[in-house]
mmCIF file of C-alpha atoms in Angstrom:
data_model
loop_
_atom_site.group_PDB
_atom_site.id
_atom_site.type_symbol
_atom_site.label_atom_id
_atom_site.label_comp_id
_atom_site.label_asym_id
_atom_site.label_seq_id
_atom_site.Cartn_x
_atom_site.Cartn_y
_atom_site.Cartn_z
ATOM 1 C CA UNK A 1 144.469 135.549 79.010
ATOM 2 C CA UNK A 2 146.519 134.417 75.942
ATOM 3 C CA UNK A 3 146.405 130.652 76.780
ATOM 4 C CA UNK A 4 148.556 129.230 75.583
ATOM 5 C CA UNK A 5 151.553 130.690 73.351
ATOM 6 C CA UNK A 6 154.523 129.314 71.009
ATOM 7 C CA UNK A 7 156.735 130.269 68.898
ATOM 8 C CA UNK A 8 158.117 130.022 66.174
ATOM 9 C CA UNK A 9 155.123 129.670 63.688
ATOM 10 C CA UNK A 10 157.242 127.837 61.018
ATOM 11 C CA UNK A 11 161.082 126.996 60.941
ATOM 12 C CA UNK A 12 162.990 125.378 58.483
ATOM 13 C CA UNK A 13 166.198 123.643 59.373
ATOM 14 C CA UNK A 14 169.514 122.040 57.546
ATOM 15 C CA UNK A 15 170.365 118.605 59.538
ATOM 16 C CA UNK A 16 172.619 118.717 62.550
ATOM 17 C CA UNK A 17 170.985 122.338 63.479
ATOM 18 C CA UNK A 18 170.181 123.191 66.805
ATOM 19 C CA UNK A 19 167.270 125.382 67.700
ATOM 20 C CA UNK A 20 164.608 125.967 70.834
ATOM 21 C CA UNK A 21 160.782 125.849 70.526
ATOM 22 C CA UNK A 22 159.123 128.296 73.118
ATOM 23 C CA UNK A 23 156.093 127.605 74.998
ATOM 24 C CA UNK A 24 154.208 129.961 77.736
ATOM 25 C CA UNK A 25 150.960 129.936 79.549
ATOM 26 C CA UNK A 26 149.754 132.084 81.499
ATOM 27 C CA UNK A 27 146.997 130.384 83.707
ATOM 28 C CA UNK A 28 149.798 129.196 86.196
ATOM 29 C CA UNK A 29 149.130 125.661 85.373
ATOM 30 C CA UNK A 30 151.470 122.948 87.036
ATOM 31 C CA UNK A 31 151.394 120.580 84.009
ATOM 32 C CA UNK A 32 152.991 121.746 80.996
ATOM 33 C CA UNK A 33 153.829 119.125 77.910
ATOM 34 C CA UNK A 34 155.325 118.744 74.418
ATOM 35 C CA UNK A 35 153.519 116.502 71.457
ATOM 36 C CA UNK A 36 154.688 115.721 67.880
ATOM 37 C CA UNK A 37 151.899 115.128 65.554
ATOM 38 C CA UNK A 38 152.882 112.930 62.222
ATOM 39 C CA UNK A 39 150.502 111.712 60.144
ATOM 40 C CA UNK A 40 148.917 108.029 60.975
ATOM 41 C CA UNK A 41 150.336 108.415 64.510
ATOM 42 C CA UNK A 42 148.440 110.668 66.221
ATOM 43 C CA UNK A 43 149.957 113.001 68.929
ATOM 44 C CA UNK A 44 152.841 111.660 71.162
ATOM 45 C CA UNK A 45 154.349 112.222 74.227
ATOM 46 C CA UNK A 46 158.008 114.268 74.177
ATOM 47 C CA UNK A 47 158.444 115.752 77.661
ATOM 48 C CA UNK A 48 156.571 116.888 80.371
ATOM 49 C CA UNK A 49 156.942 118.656 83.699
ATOM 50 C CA UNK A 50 154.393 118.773 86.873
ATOM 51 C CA UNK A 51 156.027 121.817 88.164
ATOM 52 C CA UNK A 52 158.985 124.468 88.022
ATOM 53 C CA UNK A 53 162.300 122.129 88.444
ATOM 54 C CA UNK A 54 160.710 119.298 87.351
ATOM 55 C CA UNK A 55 160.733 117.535 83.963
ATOM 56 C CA UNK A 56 160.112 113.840 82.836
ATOM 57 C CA UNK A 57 160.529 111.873 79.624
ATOM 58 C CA UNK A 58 157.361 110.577 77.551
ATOM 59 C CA UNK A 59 156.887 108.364 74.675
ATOM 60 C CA UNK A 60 159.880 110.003 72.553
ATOM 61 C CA UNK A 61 162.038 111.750 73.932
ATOM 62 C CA UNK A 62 165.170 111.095 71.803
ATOM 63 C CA UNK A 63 166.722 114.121 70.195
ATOM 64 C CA UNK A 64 164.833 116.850 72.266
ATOM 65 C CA UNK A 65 165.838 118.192 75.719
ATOM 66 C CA UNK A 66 163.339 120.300 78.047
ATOM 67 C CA UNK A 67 163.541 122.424 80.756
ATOM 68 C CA UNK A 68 161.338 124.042 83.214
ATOM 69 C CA UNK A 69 162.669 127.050 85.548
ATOM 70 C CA UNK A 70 159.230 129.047 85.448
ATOM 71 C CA UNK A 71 155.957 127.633 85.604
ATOM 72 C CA UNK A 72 154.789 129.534 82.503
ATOM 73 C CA UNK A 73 157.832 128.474 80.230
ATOM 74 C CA UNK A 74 158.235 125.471 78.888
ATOM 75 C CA UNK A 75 160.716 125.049 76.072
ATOM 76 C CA UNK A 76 161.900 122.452 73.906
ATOM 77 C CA UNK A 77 165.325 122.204 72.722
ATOM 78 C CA UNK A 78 166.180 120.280 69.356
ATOM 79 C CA UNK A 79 170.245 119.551 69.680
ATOM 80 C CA UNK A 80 170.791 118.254 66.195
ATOM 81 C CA UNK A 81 168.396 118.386 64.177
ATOM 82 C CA UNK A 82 167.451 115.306 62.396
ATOM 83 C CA UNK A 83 164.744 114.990 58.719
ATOM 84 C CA UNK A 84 163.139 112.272 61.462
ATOM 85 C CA UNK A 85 161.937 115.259 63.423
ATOM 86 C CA UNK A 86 159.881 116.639 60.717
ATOM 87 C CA UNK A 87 156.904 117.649 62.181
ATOM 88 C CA UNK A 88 154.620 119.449 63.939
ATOM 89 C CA UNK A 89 154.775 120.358 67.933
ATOM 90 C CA UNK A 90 152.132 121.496 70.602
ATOM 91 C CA UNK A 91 152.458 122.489 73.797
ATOM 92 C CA UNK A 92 149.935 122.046 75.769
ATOM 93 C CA UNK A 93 149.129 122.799 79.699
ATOM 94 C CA UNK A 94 146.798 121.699 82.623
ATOM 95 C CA UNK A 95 146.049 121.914 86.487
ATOM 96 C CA UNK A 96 148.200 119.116 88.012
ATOM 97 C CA UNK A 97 145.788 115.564 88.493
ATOM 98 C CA UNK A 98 145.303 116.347 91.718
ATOM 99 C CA UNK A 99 142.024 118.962 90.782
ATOM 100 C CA UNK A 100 138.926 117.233 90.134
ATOM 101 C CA UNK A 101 139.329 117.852 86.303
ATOM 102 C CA UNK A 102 142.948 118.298 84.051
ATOM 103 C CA UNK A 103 141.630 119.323 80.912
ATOM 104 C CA UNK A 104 144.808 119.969 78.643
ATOM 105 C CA UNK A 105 144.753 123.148 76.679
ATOM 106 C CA UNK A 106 147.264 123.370 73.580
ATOM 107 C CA UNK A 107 148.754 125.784 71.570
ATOM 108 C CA UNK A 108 148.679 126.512 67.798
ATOM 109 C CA UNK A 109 151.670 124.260 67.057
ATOM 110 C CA UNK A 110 154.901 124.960 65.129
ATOM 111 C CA UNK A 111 155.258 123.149 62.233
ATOM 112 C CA UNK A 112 159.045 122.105 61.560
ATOM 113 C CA UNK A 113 160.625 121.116 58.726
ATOM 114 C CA UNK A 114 164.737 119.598 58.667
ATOM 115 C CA UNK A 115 165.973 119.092 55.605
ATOM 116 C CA UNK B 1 152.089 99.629 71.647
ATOM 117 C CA UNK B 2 149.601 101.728 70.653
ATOM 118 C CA UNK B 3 147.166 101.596 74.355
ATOM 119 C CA UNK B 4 144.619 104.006 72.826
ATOM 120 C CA UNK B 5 143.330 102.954 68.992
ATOM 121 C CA UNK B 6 141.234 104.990 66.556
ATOM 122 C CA UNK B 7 140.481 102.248 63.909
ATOM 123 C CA UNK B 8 138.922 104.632 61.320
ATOM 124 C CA UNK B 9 140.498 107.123 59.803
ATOM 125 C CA UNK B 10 138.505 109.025 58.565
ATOM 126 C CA UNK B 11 134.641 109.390 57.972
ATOM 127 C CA UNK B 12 131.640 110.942 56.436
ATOM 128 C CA UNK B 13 128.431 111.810 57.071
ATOM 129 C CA UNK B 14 125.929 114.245 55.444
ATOM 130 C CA UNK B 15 125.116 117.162 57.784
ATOM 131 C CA UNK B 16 121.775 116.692 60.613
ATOM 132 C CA UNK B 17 122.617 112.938 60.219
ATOM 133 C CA UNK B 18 124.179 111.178 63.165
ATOM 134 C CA UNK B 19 128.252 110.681 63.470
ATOM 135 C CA UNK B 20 129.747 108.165 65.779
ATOM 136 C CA UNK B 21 133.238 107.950 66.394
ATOM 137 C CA UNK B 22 135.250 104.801 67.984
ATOM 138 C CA UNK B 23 137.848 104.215 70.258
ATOM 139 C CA UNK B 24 139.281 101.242 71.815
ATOM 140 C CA UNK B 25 141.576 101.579 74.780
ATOM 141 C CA UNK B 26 143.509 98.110 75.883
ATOM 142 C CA UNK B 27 145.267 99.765 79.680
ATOM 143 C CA UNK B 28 142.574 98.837 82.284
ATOM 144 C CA UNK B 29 143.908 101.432 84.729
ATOM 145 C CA UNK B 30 142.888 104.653 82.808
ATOM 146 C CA UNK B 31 140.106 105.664 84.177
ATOM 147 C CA UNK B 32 139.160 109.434 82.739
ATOM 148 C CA UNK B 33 138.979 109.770 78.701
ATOM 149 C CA UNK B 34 139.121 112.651 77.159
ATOM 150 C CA UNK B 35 138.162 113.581 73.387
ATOM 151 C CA UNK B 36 139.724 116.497 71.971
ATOM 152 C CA UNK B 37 138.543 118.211 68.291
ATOM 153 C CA UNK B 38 141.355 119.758 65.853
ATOM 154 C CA UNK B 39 141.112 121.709 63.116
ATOM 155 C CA UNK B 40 144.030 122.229 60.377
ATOM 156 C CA UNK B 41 146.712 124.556 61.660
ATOM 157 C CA UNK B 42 145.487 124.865 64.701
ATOM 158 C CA UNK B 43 146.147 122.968 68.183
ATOM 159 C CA UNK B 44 143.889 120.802 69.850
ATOM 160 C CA UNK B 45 140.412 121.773 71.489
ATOM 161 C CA UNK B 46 139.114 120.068 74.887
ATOM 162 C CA UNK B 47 135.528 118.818 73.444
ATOM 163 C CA UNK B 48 134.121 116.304 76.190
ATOM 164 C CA UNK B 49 135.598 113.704 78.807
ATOM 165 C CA UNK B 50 133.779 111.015 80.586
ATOM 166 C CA UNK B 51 135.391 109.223 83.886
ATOM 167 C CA UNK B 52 135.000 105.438 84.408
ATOM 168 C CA UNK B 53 132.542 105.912 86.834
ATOM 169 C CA UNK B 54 130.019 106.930 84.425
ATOM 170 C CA UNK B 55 128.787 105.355 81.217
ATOM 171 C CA UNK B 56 127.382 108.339 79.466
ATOM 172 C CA UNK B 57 128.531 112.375 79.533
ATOM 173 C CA UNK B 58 126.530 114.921 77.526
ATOM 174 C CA UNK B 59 126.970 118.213 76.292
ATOM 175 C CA UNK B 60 124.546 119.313 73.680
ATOM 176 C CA UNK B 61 125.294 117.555 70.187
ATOM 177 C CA UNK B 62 127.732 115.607 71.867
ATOM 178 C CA UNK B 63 127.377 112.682 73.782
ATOM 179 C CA UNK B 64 130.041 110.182 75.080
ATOM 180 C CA UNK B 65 129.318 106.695 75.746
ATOM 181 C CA UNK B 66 132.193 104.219 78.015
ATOM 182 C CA UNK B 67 131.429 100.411 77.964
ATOM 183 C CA UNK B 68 134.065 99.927 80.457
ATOM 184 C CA UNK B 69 133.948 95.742 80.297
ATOM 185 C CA UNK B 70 134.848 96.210 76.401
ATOM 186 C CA UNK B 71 137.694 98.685 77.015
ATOM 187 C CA UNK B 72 135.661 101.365 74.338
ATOM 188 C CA UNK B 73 134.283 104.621 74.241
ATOM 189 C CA UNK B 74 132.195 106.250 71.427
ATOM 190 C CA UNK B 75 131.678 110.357 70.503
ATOM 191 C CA UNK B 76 128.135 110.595 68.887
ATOM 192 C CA UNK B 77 127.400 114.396 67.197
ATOM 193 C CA UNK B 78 123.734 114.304 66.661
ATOM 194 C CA UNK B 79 123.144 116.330 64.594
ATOM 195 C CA UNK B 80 126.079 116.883 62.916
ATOM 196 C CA UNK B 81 126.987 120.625 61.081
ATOM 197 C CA UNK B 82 129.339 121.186 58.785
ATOM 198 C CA UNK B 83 131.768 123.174 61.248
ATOM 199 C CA UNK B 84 131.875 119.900 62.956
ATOM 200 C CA UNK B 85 134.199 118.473 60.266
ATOM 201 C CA UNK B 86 137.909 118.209 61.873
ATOM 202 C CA UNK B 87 140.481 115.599 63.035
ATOM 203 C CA UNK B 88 139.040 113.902 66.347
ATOM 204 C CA UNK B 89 141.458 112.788 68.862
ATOM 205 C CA UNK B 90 140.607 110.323 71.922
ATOM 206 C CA UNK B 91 142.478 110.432 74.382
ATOM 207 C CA UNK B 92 142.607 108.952 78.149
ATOM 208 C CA UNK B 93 144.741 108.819 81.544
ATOM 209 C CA UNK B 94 144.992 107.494 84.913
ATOM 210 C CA UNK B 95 143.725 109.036 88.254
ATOM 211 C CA UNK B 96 146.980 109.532 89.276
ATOM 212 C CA UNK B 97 148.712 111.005 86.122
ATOM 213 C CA UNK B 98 148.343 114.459 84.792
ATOM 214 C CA UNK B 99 149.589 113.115 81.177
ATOM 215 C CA UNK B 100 147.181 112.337 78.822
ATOM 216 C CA UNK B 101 147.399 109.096 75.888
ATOM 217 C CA UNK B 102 146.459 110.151 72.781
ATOM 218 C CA UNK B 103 145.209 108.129 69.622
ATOM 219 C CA UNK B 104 145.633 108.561 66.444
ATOM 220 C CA UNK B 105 142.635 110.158 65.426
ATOM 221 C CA UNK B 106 139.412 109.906 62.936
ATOM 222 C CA UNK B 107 139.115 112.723 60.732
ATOM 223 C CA UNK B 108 135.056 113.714 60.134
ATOM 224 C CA UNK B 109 133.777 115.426 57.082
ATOM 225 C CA UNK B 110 129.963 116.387 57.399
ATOM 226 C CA UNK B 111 128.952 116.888 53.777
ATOM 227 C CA UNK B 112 126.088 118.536 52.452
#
C-alpha cells in the first residue's frame, strides 16, 4: 500500500494563481481531509468529506474549494492564490467514526509558497 | 477559539530521563484524544489515543494519562531517545465525528 499520496512536493505561486493539490489513498477509507500547518497554530481544518459526493467545510475554508468523486481522491483547489495561503498542506485519511477506532493517517505535505 | 491548547512550545529533556507533554482541552463532548508525532518534512504519525472511558493507555515508552474532571491529558516518554525528538500534536474528537481537533503542538528535543 502507498498510504497516503500528494502531490506536488513544492510549488511556488505569483498572487491571483490558481492551482490543485492532489491527494489519494488507497486503503478505501471513507474520511478523507485537508490541514494547513503555520507556525504557532498548529494544524487546521480546510475541508473534509465522509464519502464519495460528499464534502464539508472545516475551520478555514476560505479561498480553497474541494471535491470528492472517488473515494481515493481528494483534491484541493486554490482559486486565487493569496501570500495568506503560504503554507504547508496534509491530507490525511481514516475509516469513517462509525469503526471502533479512526486513526487519521497523513501524507508528506506540500509545502506552498505565493508570492 | 482554540478548544484544544498545547501551552508549551517546546521542551527539553536529556535522553533516558522522563518527558511529559500537556494538553488542555476546554469542549466537554470530545471524548477520544488522539496524539500524533511529526517530524520535519514529513506528515503526521498516529502515536497513541486514549478514549474518555479510560484514564490511562500504554504502549511501551509511551503512556497517556486523561483527568477527565480537569479537561487534560498528558504524553509521558519514559525513557526518552533521541529519535523521540519531533513536533507533538494532541489532538481529540467526538464519538460521533470522524474529524479530528488539533493543537498547536510542543516540539521535544531529547539531548544528550
Amino acid at each position: 500500500n502507498a498510504g497516503v499520496t500528494q502531490t506536488p512536493k513544492f510549488q511556488v505561486l505569483k498572487t491571483g494563481q490558481s492551482m490543485t493539490l492532489q491527494c489519494a489513498q488507497d486503503m478505501n477509507h471513507e474520511y478523507m481531509s485537508w490541514y494547513r500547518q503555520d507556525p504557532g497554530m498548529g494544524l487546521r481544518l480546510i475541508h473534509y468529506s465522509v464519502g464519495a459526493g460528499i464534502t464539508d467545510q472545516g475551520e478555514v475554508p476560505n479561498g480553497y474549494n474541494v471535491s470528492r468523486s472517488t473515494t481515493e481522491d481528494f483534491p484541493l483547489r486554490l482559486l486565487s492564490a493569496a501570500p495568506s495561503q503560504t503554507s504547508v498542506y496534509f491530507c490525511a485519511s481514516s475509516y469513517a467514526s462509525s469503526r471502533s477506532y479512526n486513526e487519521q493517517f497523513f501524507g508528506p505535505g506540500t509545502r506552498l509558497t505565493v508570492l | 477559539d482554540q478548544q484544544v491548547k498545547q501551552n508549551s512550545p517546546s521542551l527539553s529533556v536529556q535522553e533516558g530521563r522522563i518527558s511529559i507533554l500537556n494538553c488542555d482541552y476546554t469542549n466537554s463532548m470530545f471524548d477520544y484524544f488522539l496524539w500524533y508525532k511529526k517530524y520535519p518534512a514529513e506528515g503526521p504519525t498516529f502515536l497513541i489515543s486514549i478514549s474518555s472511558i479510560k484514564d490511562k493507555n500504554e504502549d511501551g515508552r509511551f503512556t497517556v494519562f486523561l483527568n477527565k474532571s480537569a479537561k487534560h491529558l498528558s504524553l509521558h516518554i519514559v525513557p526518552s531517545q533521541p529519535g523521540d525528538s519531533a513536533v507533538y500534536f494532541c489532538a481529540a474528537k467526538t464519538g460521533t465525528a470522524s474529524k479530528l481537533t488539533f493543537g498547536t503542538g510542543t516540539r521535544l528535543q531529547v539531548t544528550l
